[in-house]
Amino acid sequence: MSTATVRTAHQALRRLSFTFAGDGSFAACLAAGADGGWYVESWRLPDRGIAVPVPLALPDGRAESLRSQLVALPDGRVVVCRHDGDRHTLVVLSLGEPGRPASELPLATLRLPGLRILARPGSTQAPSVVLLGTDTRPVTTVWLLAADGSAPRQVAELSGLYGGGVWLDGAGRLLALDRVADGMVKTVVLDLELGSTTPLLELGASSNDRLVLFDPASGFGMLRSDAPGVDRLGWALIGGPEPVRFPDCLHRPGRLLRPIALAPDGPGTEPRVALQVDHGATSSLVLWQPGSGRLDPLPVPPGRLGAVGHWSAAGLRMPYSAPDRPAALGTLDVDAPPATPAPPNGLLSQDSSPARWRLDGSAPPSDGGRWRSAQCVTLAGPAGPVEAVVYGGEQWLSAPHLVLALHGGPADVWRLEFDPALQRMAAQGLAVLAPNQRGSTGYGTEFAMAIRGAWGGPDLDDVLALLEGVAGHRAALGLEPPALFGVSYGAFLALLATAHAPAGTVSRCAVVAPFLSGERLLAEASAPVRALTTRLGGDRPIDDARGPRDVLHLADRLRAPLLVVHGDRDEVVPVGQSRSLRHELLRLGRTEGADFRYVEAAGAGHELLAEEGAAVLHELLAGFLLTGRPA
């Protein structure tokens, strides 16, 4: 049986990059099962009934890249843009015969530094997409690409860089883009027939003004601007005489509000907007109307929403995930009456009169059991509270084995969502504490910027404080110290913490794709990674009592059993970083296979825990973190 056929028989455990067809009839996403091989899914979204995912697996067992861009077409096909350096290949996938791979029609191949693909409204009989390519001058070239195999047609060449993409009409002619120039972002309108742009948003001479949502029928638009002094959401009737309004209820410091979709209420009614509110590890959903002056919570279970959606008569559809719910499509009936409590006899579920929320396509475990749940807890840190995602129930701190897991980034965050690696650890009997230490996103600018120019500074302080508190509590109960686990930046931080933690505080340490220091990463990484490292402040060393944050210089202090895993084709953190650590440990007299284990995954990139073959690595990591035995 081919790999493609096997994938059609297994439900997806991970999904990302959701996109909706303009009419809401279909959606598409990248999906992966337990093996980690990624493929495209097309979702049929009926007016009534459940949303149905259909795998569009590639011939010959080929996997899609995590970097592939998708556009869902209104006929169920999916346009895919694949990137290989400066080579961008566009194809359209359609469903093959039952049990067979998808049909693949080549559309175009372009060579340039960057390429984005946008859905285009208009005819469902001859669907097309918009391509925006950027070069080093910088110039943005715009093409229209039909999904019938005909060559792309260039419609504009624009000086500068352009982001965003909001349609101002239903015919696919007027596209609002965010032009980046002179250190500012301003929204302009691109006329695809004339190939020219005109200004749309200019609230201040030096403000950043971006259109984020628009209703062509009414002219109602929402925008994000720092013209009021800080970045805020506002609204206006675009092109009308009234000024932009910035309601207080849309200003929530420390929280990110994302307009998702407009209610399909028709002309003559006050707009209703669904907004996703992100704070730390979790998301919530609220309803806002310009005249209400408030945000009304909508009933969505605790978890993480996907920041994109479509609202139609069938309901508001959005990607959703929770620790015990692999990512899938949720549907919320916004206008249904509130749920009726269950009667004393328990014949009705608490949310069955009617069911306002439904999750379609979330896979159960293959063994017929249940996924492990997790919760958010708030812990005391040296400079304030630290939120964490915790597996292991209310007694997690006294579990026989506990792992302190550190996320990558550093501009990232643990989310209350399904994570196959953490799920495997929990299934192995490990409690997991995944903190969002200083430097994590989602808690406001000050919290995220705390480590800018101080990698391994305030974040290491938080981790060491958590380690000391947890290890001390467990020692009083006669339990072993926690283990450490980290990926990428989290791996760097885990190694630093292992080296600096007092003896007996760390039982073992497993790291995936670590780098050794900001300076060493800058010396080996590609130009884009060097630029990102510099922008995030990784080029500036810390001068304090702990000394340089260089794992190679601290290797003699790595006394706990150690597992190092790295992909030999890592495009972000070169595998040479881990090879250097291995060589230094050997030079210090450590025995490979006894004191430490080094695993180099052939053909794997930076996202090796989400690539094909990831399940084997999940098993390896969970087993090591449970036992500490390198073999």
XYZ file of C-alpha atoms in Angstrom:
631
model
C 0.000 0.000 0.000
C 1.430 3.422 -0.910
C 2.170 6.094 1.695
C -0.426 8.326 0.051
C -3.079 5.643 0.443
C -2.099 5.018 4.052
C -2.511 8.715 4.878
C -6.052 8.750 3.567
C -6.930 6.033 6.077
C -5.674 7.872 9.168
C -7.041 10.993 10.786
C -4.890 14.073 11.143
C -3.342 14.931 14.507
C -1.973 18.317 13.433
C -3.451 20.943 11.145
C -2.289 24.428 10.241
C -2.458 27.133 7.539
C -6.260 27.040 7.233
C -7.761 29.000 4.353
C -11.413 29.452 3.358
C -12.889 29.789 -0.109
C -14.526 33.177 -0.584
C -18.055 31.753 -0.596
C -17.390 29.555 2.429
C -18.188 26.327 0.580
C -14.735 24.819 1.125
C -11.666 25.216 3.307
C -8.159 23.819 3.066
C -5.251 23.213 5.403
C -2.003 21.338 5.849
C -2.480 18.171 7.885
C -0.290 15.448 9.361
C -1.007 12.145 11.050
C 1.041 10.341 13.663
C 3.886 9.787 11.177
C 4.373 13.546 10.766
C 4.142 13.493 6.964
C 2.280 16.625 5.827
C -0.389 16.682 3.130
C -3.176 18.986 1.969
C -6.749 18.562 3.155
C -9.808 19.974 1.415
C -12.844 20.489 3.665
C -16.388 20.449 2.323
C -18.468 22.944 4.328
C -22.175 22.230 3.802
C -24.898 24.687 4.762
C -26.185 22.046 7.144
C -24.321 19.219 8.803
C -20.724 18.531 9.673
C -17.617 19.766 7.904
C -15.875 16.889 6.123
C -12.080 16.787 5.511
C -10.754 14.961 2.452
C -6.994 14.224 2.171
C -5.330 15.307 -1.064
C -2.274 13.084 -0.626
C 0.462 13.358 -3.232
C 1.553 10.552 -5.551
C 4.632 8.469 -4.712
C 4.298 9.164 -1.004
C 5.649 12.719 -1.310
C 5.020 15.049 1.621
C 4.176 18.718 1.531
C 6.467 21.228 3.171
C 5.392 23.119 6.265
C 6.212 26.293 4.319
C 3.734 25.585 1.505
C 1.041 28.237 1.029
C -2.543 27.224 0.250
C -5.621 28.797 -1.301
C -8.960 26.975 -1.110
C -11.018 27.315 -4.298
C -14.844 27.317 -4.332
C -14.909 24.048 -6.331
C -12.969 22.088 -3.697
C -9.601 22.235 -5.418
C -6.590 23.734 -3.638
C -3.841 25.905 -5.110
C -0.480 25.110 -3.485
C 2.645 27.272 -3.635
C 5.816 25.331 -2.744
C 9.052 27.097 -1.893
C 12.582 25.865 -2.469
C 14.969 28.769 -1.918
C 14.122 31.347 -4.593
C 12.185 28.796 -6.652
C 8.399 28.851 -6.187
C 6.266 26.138 -7.800
C 2.494 26.506 -8.053
C 0.144 23.578 -8.628
C -3.553 22.890 -8.152
C -4.656 19.721 -6.377
C -8.000 18.011 -6.878
C -9.520 14.858 -5.439
C -8.584 11.642 -7.223
C -10.468 8.364 -7.380
C -11.380 6.759 -4.018
C -8.242 5.397 -2.361
C -5.998 7.069 -4.909
C -3.654 10.080 -4.625
C -4.775 13.560 -5.603
C -4.554 14.837 -9.158
C -1.855 17.490 -9.533
C -1.933 20.144 -12.293
C 1.204 22.313 -12.658
C 0.403 26.018 -12.943
C 3.641 28.023 -12.898
C 7.197 28.236 -11.602
C 8.685 31.595 -10.612
C 12.145 32.530 -9.404
C 12.503 35.465 -7.018
C 13.386 35.973 -3.339
C 9.830 35.960 -1.998
C 6.323 35.075 -3.164
C 2.898 35.350 -1.526
C -0.367 33.941 -2.811
C -3.805 35.456 -2.104
C -7.306 34.179 -2.790
C -9.331 36.268 -5.231
C -13.112 36.716 -5.177
C -15.143 36.588 -8.326
C -16.161 33.849 -10.684
C -16.499 30.344 -9.283
C -16.430 28.954 -12.831
C -12.918 30.261 -13.585
C -11.216 30.766 -10.205
C -7.905 32.574 -9.995
C -5.409 33.737 -7.374
C -3.148 36.771 -6.959
C 0.625 36.386 -6.704
C 2.820 39.036 -5.093
C 6.523 38.534 -5.703
C 9.275 40.618 -4.116
C 12.880 41.090 -5.180
C 15.927 42.803 -3.719
C 15.453 46.222 -5.386
C 12.858 46.120 -3.651
C 10.010 45.848 -6.160
C 6.752 43.916 -5.829
C 5.415 42.296 -9.001
C 1.751 41.280 -9.114
C 0.330 38.499 -11.295
C -3.072 36.950 -11.816
C -2.927 33.164 -12.066
C -5.890 31.133 -13.278
C -6.373 27.615 -11.934
C -6.682 26.139 -15.444
C -2.988 25.778 -16.261
C -2.644 28.975 -18.295
C 0.436 31.157 -17.753
C 0.388 33.864 -15.050
C -0.493 37.352 -16.304
C 1.481 40.286 -14.888
C -0.830 43.136 -13.895
C 1.412 45.495 -11.905
C 4.954 46.295 -10.857
C 5.103 48.340 -7.673
C 8.059 49.997 -6.018
C 8.616 48.815 -2.452
C 7.339 45.989 -0.243
C 3.673 45.161 0.334
C 1.949 43.041 2.966
C -1.641 42.432 3.989
C -4.390 41.898 1.455
C -8.059 42.871 1.965
C -10.529 42.921 -0.939
C -12.620 46.064 -1.373
C -15.049 44.604 -3.920
C -16.643 41.285 -4.801
C -15.293 41.202 -8.338
C -11.618 40.886 -7.410
C -10.450 44.191 -8.880
C -9.637 46.428 -5.896
C -7.135 45.036 -3.362
C -5.998 46.877 -0.225
C -2.310 46.266 0.487
C -0.024 47.480 3.264
C 2.884 49.401 1.749
C 6.119 49.488 3.761
C 8.114 52.661 3.108
C 10.356 54.973 5.156
C 9.846 52.832 8.249
C 6.039 53.177 8.123
C 3.140 51.010 6.968
C 0.234 52.590 5.089
C -2.659 50.856 3.339
C -3.052 51.618 -0.364
C -5.505 50.350 -2.978
C -4.221 48.366 -5.936
C -6.457 48.469 -9.026
C -5.709 45.203 -10.813
C -7.118 46.486 -14.098
C -5.098 49.703 -14.135
C -2.040 48.277 -12.369
C -1.716 51.353 -10.145
C -2.117 52.225 -6.466
C -3.801 55.075 -4.614
C -3.623 55.941 -0.880
C -6.407 54.626 1.354
C -5.385 55.110 4.995
C -3.243 58.040 6.130
C -4.262 58.918 9.669
C -1.049 60.709 10.542
C 2.192 61.765 8.929
C 4.198 59.162 10.856
C 1.533 56.645 11.886
C 1.248 53.002 10.830
C -2.251 52.415 9.427
C -3.456 49.010 8.207
C -6.878 47.864 7.018
C -7.725 44.468 8.553
C -11.415 43.882 7.695
C -13.826 45.351 5.151
C -17.424 44.909 4.036
C -17.809 45.965 0.379
C -21.597 46.221 0.695
C -21.616 48.850 3.473
C -18.120 50.350 3.369
C -17.603 49.354 7.012
C -13.958 48.680 7.764
C -11.759 47.892 10.743
C -8.180 49.043 10.923
C -5.174 48.885 13.179
C -3.226 52.105 13.769
C -0.819 53.683 16.218
C -2.098 57.177 15.416
C -3.728 57.383 18.907
C -0.243 56.920 20.450
C -0.340 53.129 20.824
C -1.380 50.378 18.429
C -5.183 50.120 18.570
C -8.160 48.757 16.677
C -10.560 51.259 15.180
C -13.400 51.409 12.692
C -14.804 53.719 10.059
C -16.994 53.880 7.012
C -14.130 53.892 4.550
C -14.394 56.835 2.177
C -17.037 58.534 4.320
C -16.827 61.943 5.991
C -16.695 60.671 9.592
C -13.327 60.233 11.313
C -11.939 56.882 12.447
C -13.204 55.857 15.874
C -11.102 53.940 18.413
C -13.540 52.492 20.993
C -12.173 51.907 24.480
C -13.618 48.394 24.539
C -11.300 47.442 21.659
C -8.222 48.553 23.607
C -7.140 45.709 25.883
C -3.497 46.135 26.954
C -1.680 42.813 27.131
C -4.227 41.163 24.843
C -4.271 40.848 21.075
C -7.660 41.405 19.430
C -8.033 40.009 15.901
C -11.110 40.760 13.774
C -12.117 37.403 12.267
C -15.373 37.754 10.356
C -18.458 39.899 9.793
C -21.907 38.508 10.420
C -23.821 37.737 7.188
C -26.712 39.971 8.250
C -27.170 41.827 4.982
C -27.537 45.554 4.232
C -29.310 47.949 6.568
C -28.167 46.278 9.795
C -25.489 47.348 12.224
C -22.294 45.382 11.589
C -21.473 42.560 13.982
C -17.867 41.409 14.172
C -16.415 38.255 15.725
C -13.020 38.941 17.291
C -10.464 36.489 18.597
C -8.807 37.591 21.841
C -5.394 36.073 22.536
C -3.797 36.309 25.943
C -0.914 34.090 26.902
C -1.669 30.438 26.282
C -5.367 30.753 25.505
C -7.830 32.301 23.067
C -11.389 33.468 23.512
C -14.044 34.714 21.130
C -16.155 37.847 21.520
C -18.855 39.653 19.556
C -18.676 43.401 18.998
C -20.997 45.971 17.444
C -19.949 49.602 16.894
C -22.943 50.918 18.816
C -22.692 48.589 21.807
C -19.538 49.854 23.480
C -18.775 46.365 24.826
C -17.394 42.943 23.960
C -19.857 40.107 24.451
C -18.199 36.724 25.176
C -19.129 33.833 22.888
C -19.285 30.231 24.173
C -16.099 28.540 22.991
C -14.340 25.846 25.081
C -10.914 26.634 26.583
C -8.208 26.140 23.968
C -6.694 27.949 21.029
C -8.438 29.412 17.979
C -6.867 29.710 14.534
C -7.065 33.495 13.822
C -9.030 32.938 10.596
C -12.654 32.077 9.945
C -15.770 32.329 7.827
C -19.268 33.340 8.965
C -22.286 32.209 6.960
C -25.782 30.903 7.552
C -24.144 27.637 8.637
C -22.456 29.453 11.529
C -19.064 30.888 12.365
C -16.388 28.395 11.392
C -12.846 28.598 12.825
C -9.895 26.278 13.403
C -9.724 25.153 17.036
C -7.446 23.000 19.151
C -7.120 22.022 22.807
C -4.607 19.743 24.554
C -7.062 16.826 24.272
C -8.562 17.922 20.937
C -6.332 17.710 17.845
C -6.813 20.725 15.575
C -10.028 20.674 13.550
C -12.847 22.998 12.439
C -15.210 24.359 15.039
C -18.646 25.743 14.182
C -20.431 28.187 16.472
C -24.103 29.105 16.060
C -23.721 32.668 17.296
C -27.427 33.456 17.200
C -28.710 30.328 18.936
C -30.254 30.827 22.388
C -28.004 30.167 25.388
C -27.609 26.556 26.390
C -30.237 25.055 28.673
C -28.926 23.390 31.870
C -29.359 19.630 32.046
C -32.505 18.421 33.821
C -32.165 16.386 37.017
C -32.603 13.100 35.134
C -29.547 13.937 33.000
C -31.189 12.948 29.720
C -29.869 16.052 27.934
C -26.307 17.276 27.758
C -25.713 20.715 29.215
C -25.331 22.271 25.775
C -27.873 20.331 23.752
C -30.752 22.791 23.645
C -29.457 23.640 21.096
C -25.762 22.784 20.620
C -24.115 26.141 19.861
C -20.603 24.732 19.408
C -19.492 21.732 17.388
C -16.003 20.464 16.526
C -15.685 18.470 13.300
C -12.784 16.235 12.332
C -10.855 16.091 15.618
C -9.138 12.709 15.721
C -9.435 10.321 18.686
C -6.440 8.210 19.746
C -5.852 5.192 17.524
C -5.923 2.867 20.547
C -9.488 3.812 21.428
C -8.475 5.627 24.619
C -8.547 9.313 25.460
C -6.082 12.129 24.912
C -4.500 13.608 28.045
C -5.920 16.965 29.063
C -4.001 19.971 30.323
C -4.731 23.160 32.216
C -3.266 26.620 32.654
C -1.762 27.449 36.033
C -0.077 30.595 37.329
C 3.182 30.215 39.233
C 5.245 32.717 41.197
C 8.304 33.947 39.316
C 11.180 36.129 40.526
C 9.716 39.205 38.782
C 6.014 38.377 38.767
C 3.580 35.624 37.821
C 4.466 33.058 35.156
C 1.683 31.229 33.328
C 2.239 27.592 32.375
C 0.446 24.811 30.546
C 0.390 21.719 32.769
C -0.314 18.069 32.033
C -0.859 15.681 34.927
C -4.030 16.841 36.662
C -4.271 18.647 39.969
C -1.479 16.516 41.485
C 1.059 17.253 38.750
C 3.655 18.566 41.174
C 3.735 15.282 43.078
C 3.710 13.002 40.036
C 6.448 10.329 40.028
C 8.123 11.972 37.037
C 7.926 15.618 35.961
C 9.304 17.430 32.894
C 9.859 21.181 32.677
C 9.434 21.950 28.939
C 10.817 25.131 27.360
C 9.428 26.525 24.102
C 11.448 27.799 21.145
C 11.483 31.256 19.627
C 12.362 33.061 21.777
C 9.392 35.090 20.450
C 6.938 32.245 20.966
C 4.649 30.815 23.617
C 3.238 27.518 24.847
C -0.441 27.398 23.886
C -3.361 25.484 25.323
C -3.551 23.322 22.201
C -2.813 19.804 21.043
C 0.915 19.111 20.982
C 1.933 15.589 19.866
C 5.301 15.661 21.651
C 3.854 16.781 25.012
C 0.907 14.431 24.534
C 3.302 11.500 24.102
C 5.157 12.476 27.270
C 1.888 12.620 29.200
C 0.807 9.253 27.814
C 4.139 7.810 29.011
C 3.246 8.809 32.561
C 5.160 12.087 32.719
C 3.646 15.221 34.217
C 4.614 18.238 32.099
C 5.127 21.823 33.235
C 5.444 24.119 30.191
C 6.029 27.687 31.450
C 5.831 30.909 29.467
C 8.785 32.652 31.070
C 9.771 36.238 30.351
C 10.395 36.767 26.651
C 7.278 34.804 25.707
C 4.724 36.506 23.499
C 1.098 37.086 24.424
C 1.598 38.934 27.717
C 2.256 42.447 26.491
C 5.211 44.255 25.004
C 7.195 44.707 28.217
C 7.074 40.991 29.028
C 8.130 39.989 25.494
C 10.905 42.596 25.311
C 12.432 41.604 28.652
C 15.077 39.464 26.940
C 15.767 41.725 23.965
C 19.532 41.941 24.054
C 19.563 39.556 27.036
C 19.215 35.990 25.779
C 19.599 33.740 28.791
C 19.000 36.637 31.180
C 15.550 37.240 32.705
C 14.193 34.073 31.073
C 16.946 31.966 32.644
C 16.194 33.635 35.993
C 12.566 32.525 35.678
C 13.475 28.961 34.696
C 16.010 28.561 37.497
C 13.531 29.916 40.040
C 10.867 27.475 38.846
C 13.375 24.623 38.921
C 14.431 25.459 42.470
C 10.870 25.685 43.724
C 9.664 22.529 41.999
C 12.751 20.488 42.869
C 12.569 21.578 46.508
C 8.914 20.600 46.799
C 9.561 17.230 45.200
C 12.608 16.561 47.372
C 10.449 17.080 50.467
C 8.151 14.357 49.122
C 11.016 12.009 48.338
C 10.541 12.396 44.571
C 13.206 12.791 41.914
C 13.998 16.278 40.560
C 12.300 17.463 37.357
C 13.755 16.729 33.938
C 14.352 19.489 31.382
C 13.236 19.498 27.754
C 13.650 22.247 25.165
C 13.477 22.855 21.428
C 15.614 25.391 19.497
C 15.864 28.485 21.715
C 14.248 26.418 24.463
C 17.029 23.847 24.004
C 19.645 26.588 24.436
C 17.843 27.736 27.583
C 17.516 24.169 28.920
C 21.250 23.579 28.534
C 22.024 26.853 30.309
C 19.632 25.948 33.114
C 21.144 22.471 33.470
C 24.611 24.005 33.730
C 23.652 26.712 36.243
C 21.141 24.820 38.405
C 22.347 23.605 41.810
C 23.367 19.947 42.007
C 20.404 17.622 42.347
C 17.936 20.063 40.756
C 17.780 18.465 37.281
C 17.361 14.711 36.850
C 18.059 14.653 33.085
C 17.946 16.922 30.044
C 16.731 16.337 26.474
C 17.236 19.018 23.829
C 16.213 19.257 20.188
C 18.020 21.510 17.673
C 19.964 23.558 20.230
C 22.332 26.401 19.466
C 25.269 27.143 21.749
C 25.175 30.942 21.998
C 23.892 33.907 20.046
C 27.413 34.629 18.842
C 28.012 31.073 17.631
C 24.631 31.026 15.881
C 25.484 34.256 14.071
C 28.758 32.728 12.892
C 27.117 29.685 11.252
C 23.515 30.527 10.359
C 22.065 31.704 7.054
C 21.565 35.401 6.302
C 17.825 35.410 7.218
C 18.530 33.703 10.541
C 21.378 36.118 11.281
C 19.058 39.038 10.570
C 16.372 37.596 12.857
C 18.899 36.875 15.604
C 20.140 40.468 15.468
C 16.610 41.891 15.406
C 15.701 39.862 18.511
C 18.821 40.996 20.335
C 20.734 37.719 20.249
C 23.890 39.468 19.053
C 24.433 41.242 22.380
C 26.281 39.286 25.110
C 25.288 39.514 28.769
C 27.873 40.736 31.256
C 26.919 39.586 34.742
C 28.004 37.224 37.518
C 26.907 34.131 35.578
C 29.372 34.891 32.816
C 28.936 34.288 29.070
C 25.818 32.440 27.960
C 27.860 29.983 25.923
C 26.947 26.312 26.296
C 30.321 25.184 24.946
C 32.095 27.021 27.763
C 29.706 25.413 30.269
C 29.873 21.872 28.906
C 31.883 20.618 31.896
C 28.924 21.560 34.117
C 26.438 19.425 32.148
C 26.464 16.522 34.608
C 22.893 15.258 34.268
C 22.172 12.514 31.681
C 21.809 14.281 28.340
C 20.075 13.560 25.031
C 20.800 15.802 22.032
C 18.687 15.461 18.848
C 19.329 17.479 15.683
C 18.308 17.243 12.026
C 21.234 17.128 9.620
C 19.398 19.465 7.227
C 18.359 22.050 9.798
C 17.938 25.299 7.867
C 17.613 27.482 10.982
C 20.082 26.177 13.573
C 22.959 24.477 11.733
C 23.653 20.928 12.892
C 27.247 22.019 13.497
C 26.054 23.548 16.786
C 25.152 20.131 18.206
C 28.172 18.453 16.634
C 30.414 20.938 18.424
C 28.719 20.146 21.732
C 29.190 16.427 21.149
C 32.873 16.893 20.361
C 33.384 19.004 23.482
C 31.695 16.426 25.710
C 33.937 13.715 24.268
C 36.997 15.912 24.800
C 35.979 16.308 28.432
C 36.007 12.520 28.806
C 32.269 11.883 28.718
C 31.183 8.535 27.316
C 28.706 8.596 24.460
C 25.922 6.101 25.105
C 26.436 6.272 28.865
C 26.794 9.908 29.914
C 25.015 11.330 26.910
C 23.415 10.281 23.657
C 23.631 12.140 20.361
C 21.020 11.503 17.641
C 21.376 13.099 14.229
C 18.156 12.674 12.229
C 19.016 12.094 8.566
C 17.158 14.357 6.153
C 15.366 16.241 8.934
C 15.097 20.031 9.136
C 14.482 22.425 12.008
C 10.893 21.271 12.540
C 11.932 17.637 12.971
C 9.340 17.065 15.703
C 6.640 17.904 13.134
C 8.170 16.309 10.043
C 7.861 12.819 8.623
C 9.097 10.285 11.160
C 8.337 12.588 14.110
C 6.512 9.850 16.036
C 9.786 7.934 16.463
C 11.445 11.006 17.983
C 8.461 11.647 20.265
C 8.857 8.085 21.566
C 12.609 8.482 21.999
C 12.245 11.748 23.931
C 9.452 10.487 26.178
C 11.368 7.318 27.006
C 14.557 9.197 27.849
C 12.780 11.813 29.964
C 11.068 9.027 31.887
C 14.108 6.832 32.537
C 17.230 8.922 31.839
C 18.787 6.006 30.038
C 20.487 7.163 26.824
C 20.160 3.740 25.189
